[in-house]
Tab-separated table of C-alpha atoms and ligand atoms in Angstrom:
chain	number	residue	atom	x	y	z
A	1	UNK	CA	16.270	-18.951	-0.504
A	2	UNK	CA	12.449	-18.910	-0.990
A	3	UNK	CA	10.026	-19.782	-4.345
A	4	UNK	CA	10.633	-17.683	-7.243
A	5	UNK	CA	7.995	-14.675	-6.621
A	6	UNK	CA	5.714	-14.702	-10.440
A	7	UNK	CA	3.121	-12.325	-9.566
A	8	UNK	CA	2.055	-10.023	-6.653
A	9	UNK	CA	-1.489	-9.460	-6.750
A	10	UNK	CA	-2.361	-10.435	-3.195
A	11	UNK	CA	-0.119	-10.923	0.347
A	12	UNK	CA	-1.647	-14.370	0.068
A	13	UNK	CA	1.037	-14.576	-3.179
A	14	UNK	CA	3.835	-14.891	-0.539
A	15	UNK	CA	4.742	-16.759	2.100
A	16	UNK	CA	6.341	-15.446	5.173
A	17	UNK	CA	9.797	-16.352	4.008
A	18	UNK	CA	9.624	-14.612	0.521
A	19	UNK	CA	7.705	-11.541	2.402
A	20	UNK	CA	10.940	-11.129	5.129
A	21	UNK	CA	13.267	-11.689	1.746
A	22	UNK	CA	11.784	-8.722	-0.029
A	23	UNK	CA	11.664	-6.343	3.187
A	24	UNK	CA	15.292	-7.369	3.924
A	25	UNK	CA	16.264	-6.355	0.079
A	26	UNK	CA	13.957	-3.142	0.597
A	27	UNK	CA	15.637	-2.837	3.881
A	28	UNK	CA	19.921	-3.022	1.858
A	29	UNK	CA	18.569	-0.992	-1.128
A	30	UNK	CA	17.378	1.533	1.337
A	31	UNK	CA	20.950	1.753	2.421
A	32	UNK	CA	22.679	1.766	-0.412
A	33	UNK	CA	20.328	2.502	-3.488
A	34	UNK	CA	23.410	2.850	-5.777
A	35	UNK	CA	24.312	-0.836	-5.755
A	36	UNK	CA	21.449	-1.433	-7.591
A	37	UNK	CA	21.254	0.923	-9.930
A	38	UNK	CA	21.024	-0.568	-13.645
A	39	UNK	CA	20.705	-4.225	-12.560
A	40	UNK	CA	17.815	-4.561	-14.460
A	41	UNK	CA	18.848	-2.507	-17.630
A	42	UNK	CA	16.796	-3.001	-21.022
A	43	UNK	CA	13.986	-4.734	-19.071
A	44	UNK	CA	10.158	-3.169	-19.361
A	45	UNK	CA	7.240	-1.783	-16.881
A	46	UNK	CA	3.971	-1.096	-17.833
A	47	UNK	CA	2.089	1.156	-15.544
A	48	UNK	CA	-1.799	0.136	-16.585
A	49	UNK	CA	-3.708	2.592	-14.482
A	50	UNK	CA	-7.525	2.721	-14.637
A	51	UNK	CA	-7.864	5.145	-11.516
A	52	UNK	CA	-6.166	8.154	-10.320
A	53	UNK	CA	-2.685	8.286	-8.397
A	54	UNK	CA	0.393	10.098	-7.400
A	55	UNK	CA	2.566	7.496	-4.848
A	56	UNK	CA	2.024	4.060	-6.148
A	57	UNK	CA	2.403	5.053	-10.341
A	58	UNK	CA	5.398	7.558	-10.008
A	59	UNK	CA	7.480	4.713	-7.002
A	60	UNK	CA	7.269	1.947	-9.513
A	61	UNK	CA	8.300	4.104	-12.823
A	62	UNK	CA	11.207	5.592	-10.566
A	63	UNK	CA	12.166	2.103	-9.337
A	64	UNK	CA	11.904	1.086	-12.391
A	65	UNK	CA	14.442	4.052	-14.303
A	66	UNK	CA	16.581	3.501	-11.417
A	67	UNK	CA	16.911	-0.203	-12.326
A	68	UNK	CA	17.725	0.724	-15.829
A	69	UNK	CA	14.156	-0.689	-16.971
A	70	UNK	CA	12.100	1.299	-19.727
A	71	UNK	CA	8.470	2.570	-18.737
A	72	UNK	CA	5.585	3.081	-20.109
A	73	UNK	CA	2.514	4.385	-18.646
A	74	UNK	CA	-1.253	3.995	-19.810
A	75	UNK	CA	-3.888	5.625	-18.036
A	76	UNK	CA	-7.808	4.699	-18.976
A	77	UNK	CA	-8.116	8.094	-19.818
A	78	UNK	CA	-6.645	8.928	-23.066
A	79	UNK	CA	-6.459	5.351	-24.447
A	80	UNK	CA	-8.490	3.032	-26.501
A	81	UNK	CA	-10.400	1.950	-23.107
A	82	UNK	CA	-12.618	5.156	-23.761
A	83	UNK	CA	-13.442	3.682	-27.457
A	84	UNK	CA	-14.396	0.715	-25.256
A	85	UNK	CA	-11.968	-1.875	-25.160
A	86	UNK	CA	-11.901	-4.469	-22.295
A	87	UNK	CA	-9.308	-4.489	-20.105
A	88	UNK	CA	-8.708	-8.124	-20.937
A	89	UNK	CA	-7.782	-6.523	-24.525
A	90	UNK	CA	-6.050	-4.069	-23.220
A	91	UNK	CA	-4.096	-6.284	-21.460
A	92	UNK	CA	-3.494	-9.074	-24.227
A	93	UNK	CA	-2.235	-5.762	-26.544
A	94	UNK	CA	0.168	-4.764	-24.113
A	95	UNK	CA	1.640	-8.013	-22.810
A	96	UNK	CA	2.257	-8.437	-26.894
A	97	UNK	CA	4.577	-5.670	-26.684
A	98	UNK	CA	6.852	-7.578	-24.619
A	99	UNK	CA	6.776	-5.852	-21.066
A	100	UNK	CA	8.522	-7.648	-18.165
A	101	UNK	CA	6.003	-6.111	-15.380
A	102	UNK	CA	2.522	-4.914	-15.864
A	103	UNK	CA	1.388	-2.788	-12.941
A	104	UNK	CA	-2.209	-3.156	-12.943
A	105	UNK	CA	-4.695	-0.363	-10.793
A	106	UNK	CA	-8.506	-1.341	-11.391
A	107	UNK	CA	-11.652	-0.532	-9.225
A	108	UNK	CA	-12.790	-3.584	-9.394
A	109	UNK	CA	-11.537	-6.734	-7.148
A	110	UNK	CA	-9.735	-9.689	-8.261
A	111	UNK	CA	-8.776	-7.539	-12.027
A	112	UNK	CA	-4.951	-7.997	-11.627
A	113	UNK	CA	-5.284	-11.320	-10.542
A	114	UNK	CA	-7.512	-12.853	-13.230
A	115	UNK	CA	-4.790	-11.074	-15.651
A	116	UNK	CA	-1.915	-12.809	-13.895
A	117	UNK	CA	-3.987	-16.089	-14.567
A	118	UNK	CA	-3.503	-15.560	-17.791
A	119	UNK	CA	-0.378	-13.595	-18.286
A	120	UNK	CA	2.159	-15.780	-20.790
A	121	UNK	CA	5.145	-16.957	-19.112
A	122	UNK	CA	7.987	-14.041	-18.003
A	123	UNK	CA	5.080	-11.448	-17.591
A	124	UNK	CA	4.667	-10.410	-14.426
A	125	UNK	CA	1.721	-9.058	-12.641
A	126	UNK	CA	1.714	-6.642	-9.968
A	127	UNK	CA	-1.211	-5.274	-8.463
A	128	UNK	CA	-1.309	-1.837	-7.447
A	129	UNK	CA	-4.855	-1.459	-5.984
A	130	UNK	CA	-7.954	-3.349	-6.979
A	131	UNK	CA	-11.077	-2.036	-5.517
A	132	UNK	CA	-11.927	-1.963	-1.862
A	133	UNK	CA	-9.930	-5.753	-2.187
A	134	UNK	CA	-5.799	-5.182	-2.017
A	135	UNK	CA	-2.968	-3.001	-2.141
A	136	UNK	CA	-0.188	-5.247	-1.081
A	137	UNK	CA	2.927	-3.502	-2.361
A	138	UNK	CA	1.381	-0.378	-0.332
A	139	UNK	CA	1.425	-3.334	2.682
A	140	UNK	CA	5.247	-3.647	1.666
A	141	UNK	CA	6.280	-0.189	2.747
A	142	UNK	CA	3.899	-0.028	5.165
A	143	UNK	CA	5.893	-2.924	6.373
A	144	UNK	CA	9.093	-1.898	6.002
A	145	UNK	CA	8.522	1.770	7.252
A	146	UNK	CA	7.183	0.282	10.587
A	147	UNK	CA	10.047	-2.041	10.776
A	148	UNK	CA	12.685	0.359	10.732
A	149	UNK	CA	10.894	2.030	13.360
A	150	UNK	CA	10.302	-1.107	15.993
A	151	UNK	CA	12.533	-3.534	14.218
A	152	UNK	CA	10.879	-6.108	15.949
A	153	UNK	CA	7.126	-6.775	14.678
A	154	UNK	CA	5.730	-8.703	18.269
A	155	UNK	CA	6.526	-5.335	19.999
A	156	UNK	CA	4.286	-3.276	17.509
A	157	UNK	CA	0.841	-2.097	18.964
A	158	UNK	CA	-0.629	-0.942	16.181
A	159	UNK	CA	-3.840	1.674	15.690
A	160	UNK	CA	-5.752	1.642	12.383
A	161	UNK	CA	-8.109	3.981	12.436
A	162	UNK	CA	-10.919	6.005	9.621
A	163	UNK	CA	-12.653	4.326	6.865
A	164	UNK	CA	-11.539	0.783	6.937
A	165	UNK	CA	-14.625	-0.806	5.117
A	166	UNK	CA	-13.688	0.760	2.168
A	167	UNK	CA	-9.772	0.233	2.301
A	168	UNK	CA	-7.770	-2.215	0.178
A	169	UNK	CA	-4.713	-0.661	2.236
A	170	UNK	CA	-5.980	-1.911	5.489
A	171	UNK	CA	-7.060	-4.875	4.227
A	172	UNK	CA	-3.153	-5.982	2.707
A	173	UNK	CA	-1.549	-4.593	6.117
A	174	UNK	CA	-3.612	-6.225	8.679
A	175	UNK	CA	-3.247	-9.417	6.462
A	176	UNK	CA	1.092	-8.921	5.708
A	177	UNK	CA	1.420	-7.341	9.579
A	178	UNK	CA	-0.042	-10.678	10.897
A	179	UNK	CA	1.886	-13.301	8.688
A	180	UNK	CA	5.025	-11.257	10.373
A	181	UNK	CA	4.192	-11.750	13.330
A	182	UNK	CA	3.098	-8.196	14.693
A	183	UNK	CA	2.102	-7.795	18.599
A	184	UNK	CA	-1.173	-6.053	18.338
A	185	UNK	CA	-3.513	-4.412	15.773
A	186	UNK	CA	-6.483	-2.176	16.804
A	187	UNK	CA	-8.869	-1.106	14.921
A	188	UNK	CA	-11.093	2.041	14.911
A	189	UNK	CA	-13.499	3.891	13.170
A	190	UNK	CA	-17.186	4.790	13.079
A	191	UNK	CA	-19.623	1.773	12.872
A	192	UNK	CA	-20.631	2.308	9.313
A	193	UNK	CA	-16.767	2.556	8.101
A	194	UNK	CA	-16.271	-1.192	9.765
A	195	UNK	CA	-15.605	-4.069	8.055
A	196	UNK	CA	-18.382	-7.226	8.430
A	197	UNK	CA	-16.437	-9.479	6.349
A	198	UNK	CA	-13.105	-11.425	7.721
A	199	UNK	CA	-10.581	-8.099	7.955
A	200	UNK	CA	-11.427	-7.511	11.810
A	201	UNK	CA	-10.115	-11.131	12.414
A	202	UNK	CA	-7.193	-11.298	14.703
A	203	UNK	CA	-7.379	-7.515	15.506
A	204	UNK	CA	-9.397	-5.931	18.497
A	205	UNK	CA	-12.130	-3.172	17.458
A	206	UNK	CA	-12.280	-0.035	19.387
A	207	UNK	CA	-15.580	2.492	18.412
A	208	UNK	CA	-13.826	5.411	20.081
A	209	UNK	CA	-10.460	6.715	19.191
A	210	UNK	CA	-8.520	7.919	22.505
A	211	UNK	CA	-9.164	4.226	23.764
A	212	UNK	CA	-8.006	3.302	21.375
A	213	UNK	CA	-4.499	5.324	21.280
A	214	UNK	CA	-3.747	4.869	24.694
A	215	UNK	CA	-0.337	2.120	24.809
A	216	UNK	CA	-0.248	2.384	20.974
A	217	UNK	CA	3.057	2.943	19.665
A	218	UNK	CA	2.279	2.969	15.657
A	219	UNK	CA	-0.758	4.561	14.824
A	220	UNK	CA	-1.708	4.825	11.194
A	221	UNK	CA	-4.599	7.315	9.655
A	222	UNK	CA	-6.996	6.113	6.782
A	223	UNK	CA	-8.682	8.701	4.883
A	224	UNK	CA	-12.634	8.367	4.051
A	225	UNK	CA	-12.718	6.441	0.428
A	226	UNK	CA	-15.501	8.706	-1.000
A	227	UNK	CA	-14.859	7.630	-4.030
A	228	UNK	CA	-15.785	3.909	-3.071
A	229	UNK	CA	-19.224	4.750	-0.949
A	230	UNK	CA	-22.298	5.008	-1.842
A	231	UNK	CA	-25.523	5.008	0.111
A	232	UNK	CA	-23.956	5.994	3.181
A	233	UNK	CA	-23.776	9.448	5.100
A	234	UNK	CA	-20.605	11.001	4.361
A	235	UNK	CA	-19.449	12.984	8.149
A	236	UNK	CA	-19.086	16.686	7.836
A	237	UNK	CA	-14.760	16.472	7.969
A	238	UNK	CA	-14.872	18.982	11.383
A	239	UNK	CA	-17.423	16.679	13.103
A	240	UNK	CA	-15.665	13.550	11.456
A	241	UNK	CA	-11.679	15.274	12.888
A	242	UNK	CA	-13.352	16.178	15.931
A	243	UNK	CA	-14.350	12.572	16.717
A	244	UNK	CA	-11.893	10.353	14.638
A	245	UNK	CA	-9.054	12.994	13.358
A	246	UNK	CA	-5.870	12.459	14.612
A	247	UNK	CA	-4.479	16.034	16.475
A	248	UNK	CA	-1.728	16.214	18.970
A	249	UNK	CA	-3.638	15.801	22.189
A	250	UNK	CA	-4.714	12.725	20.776
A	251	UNK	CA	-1.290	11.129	19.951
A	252	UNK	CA	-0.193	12.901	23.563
A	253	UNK	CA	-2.363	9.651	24.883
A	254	UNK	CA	-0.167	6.974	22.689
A	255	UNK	CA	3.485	6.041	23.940
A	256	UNK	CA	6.093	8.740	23.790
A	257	UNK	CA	7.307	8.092	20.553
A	258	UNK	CA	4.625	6.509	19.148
A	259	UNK	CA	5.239	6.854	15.073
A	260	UNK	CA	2.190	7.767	12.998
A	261	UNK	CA	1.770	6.823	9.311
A	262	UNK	CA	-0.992	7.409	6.496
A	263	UNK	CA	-0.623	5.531	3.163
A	264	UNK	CA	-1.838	8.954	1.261
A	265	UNK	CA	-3.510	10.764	-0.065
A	266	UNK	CA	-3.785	12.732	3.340
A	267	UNK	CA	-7.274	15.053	3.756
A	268	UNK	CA	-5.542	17.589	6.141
A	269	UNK	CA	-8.099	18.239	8.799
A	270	UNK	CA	-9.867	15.395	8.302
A	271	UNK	CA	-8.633	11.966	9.599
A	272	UNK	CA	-5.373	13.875	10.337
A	273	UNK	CA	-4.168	17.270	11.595
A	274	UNK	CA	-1.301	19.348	9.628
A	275	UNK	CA	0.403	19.593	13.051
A	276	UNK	CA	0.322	15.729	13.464
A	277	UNK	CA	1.041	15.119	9.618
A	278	UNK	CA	4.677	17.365	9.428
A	279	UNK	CA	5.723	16.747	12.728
A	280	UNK	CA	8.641	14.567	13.731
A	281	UNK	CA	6.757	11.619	14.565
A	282	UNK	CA	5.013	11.536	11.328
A	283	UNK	CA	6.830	8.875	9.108
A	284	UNK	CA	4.633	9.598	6.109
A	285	UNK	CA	7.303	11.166	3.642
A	286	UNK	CA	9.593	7.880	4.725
A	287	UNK	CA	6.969	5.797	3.766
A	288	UNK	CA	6.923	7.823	0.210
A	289	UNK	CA	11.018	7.172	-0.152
A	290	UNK	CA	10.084	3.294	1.393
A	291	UNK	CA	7.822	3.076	-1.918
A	292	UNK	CA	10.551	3.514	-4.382
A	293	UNK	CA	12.949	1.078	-2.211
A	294	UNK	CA	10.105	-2.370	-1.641
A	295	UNK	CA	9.389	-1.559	-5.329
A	296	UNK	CA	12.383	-1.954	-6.761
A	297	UNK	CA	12.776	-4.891	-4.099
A	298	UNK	CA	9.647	-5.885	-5.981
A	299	UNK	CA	10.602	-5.653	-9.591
A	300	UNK	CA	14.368	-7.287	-8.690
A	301	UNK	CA	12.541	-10.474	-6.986
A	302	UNK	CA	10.024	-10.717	-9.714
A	303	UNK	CA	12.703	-10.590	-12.667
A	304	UNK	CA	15.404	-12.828	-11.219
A	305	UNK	CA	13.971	-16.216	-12.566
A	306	UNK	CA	13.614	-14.591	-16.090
A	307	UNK	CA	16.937	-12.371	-15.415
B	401	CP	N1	-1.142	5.206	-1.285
B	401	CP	C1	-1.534	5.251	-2.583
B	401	CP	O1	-1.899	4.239	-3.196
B	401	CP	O2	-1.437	6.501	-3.134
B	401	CP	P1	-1.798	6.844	-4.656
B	401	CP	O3	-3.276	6.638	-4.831
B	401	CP	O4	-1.366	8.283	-4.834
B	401	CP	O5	-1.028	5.894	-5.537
């Protein structure tokens, strides 16, 4: 049995051990959800979202119901945040409401994990996207949906390929994928959408995308974070899919078979095309239903100490 899991703010909080534990309880409540239905019952979530989603805030209040836990969900918007309260404040006012699990989405890096630093004991902190810096329960079912695909993570050649500079999602998956072991990452993109800090390390750069393709047999799409660039050129999206989208002739170069995935939100003829997206090598609505199973894996492993 590994450590007790506290928080999950980063990959880095897990070893390899408690990582294969929680993708092996993902892995049993994927096949029978039922069985864990209402383990967790009169236990709390707070969703504490300070940017936009659909995926990550609905997975963890359904994983959550299904457990039997309560939810509550505050959004930035719409709560004393706009009458300028901290989010250290914020934080301190809801963790004295007695939550379990605060799920914590900032745009700024390293929020959830100076909050988990000072979380009282039986709070747990779970980070669900800080900045350009992590979005490790997103590397979870990333994880996971791979997994079931290739069960066996040395025989994964894996593309990456968009705006990786500005993604927290690439950043968690390159860094879970290698603690498990994976064969091969590859990673491409335009120049200016490369990372110059450490995320290239262990991975091979490719600065054209049918090279890169070619012997892949997992190839997942990142869209471009507009939201996180500024003072660079953002590509005209038919120039940008012409070079770097994602159609069928381009997967025709990967293995046959060769599973593509996209964390979402997808920018249809952009990094990827609709007939790529919906068609049956496209595991992006499994990695939706993967969501709600690694998070309640999530929320189970976190609880147990304080069950
Ligand atoms: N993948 C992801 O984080 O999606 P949302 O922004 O919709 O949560």
């Amino acid at each position: 049995m590994a450590e007790p899991l506290n928080h999950f703010t980063d990959v880095g909080d897990c070893s390899r051990e408690q990582l294969e534990q929680l993708l092996d309880l993902a892995f049993s409540i994927s096949r029978d959800i039922r069985a864990f239905e209402n383990t967790r019952t009169g236990r709390m979530l707070v969703n504490l979202f300070y940017e936009a989603s659909t995926r990550t805030r609905v997975s963890f209040e359904a994983a959550a119901k299904r457990l039997g836990m309560h939810v509550i969900n505050v959004s930035a918007i719409g709560s004393s945040v706009e009458k300028g309260e901290s989010l250290e404040d914020t934080f301190y006012t809801i963790q004295a409401m007695g939550p379990d699990c605060i799920v914590v989405r900032h745009p700024e890096e390293g929020n959830a994990a100076r909050l988990a630093a000072s979380a009282e004991p039986g709070v747990h902190v779970i980070n669900a996207g800080d900045g350009t810096a992590a979005h490790p329960s997103q590397a979870l079912l990333d994880a996971l949906t791979l997994k079931q695909a290739i069960p066996d993570f040395s025989e994964i050649r894996l593309v990456m390929a968009g705006d990786i500079r500005h993604s927290r999602v690439a950043r968690s998956s390159i860094k879970m994928l290698r603690m498990l072991g994976i064969g091969e990452i590859r990673l491409a993109g335009p120049p200016e959408f490369m990372p110059g800090d450490g995320t290239t390390e262990g991975t091979t750069v490719f600065n054209n995308l049918d090279d890169a393709v070619k012997g892949a047999n997992a190839i997942m799409m990142l869209r471009i974070q507009k939201e996180r660039i500024s003072g660079l050129h953002i590509p005209d999206a038919e120039e940008y899919h012409r070079e770097w989208g994602l159609n069928q002739a381009r997967l025709n170069l990967a293995t046959s078979g060769c599973v593509v995935l996209h964390p979402g939100p997808m920018n249809r003829g952009v990094e990827i095309s609709s007939d790529v997206a919906d068609s049956p090598q496209s595991l992006i609505r499994r990695q939706v239903r993967n969501g709600l199973h690694t998070r309640m894996a999530l929320l189970l492993t976190l609880t147990r100490a304080s069950a």
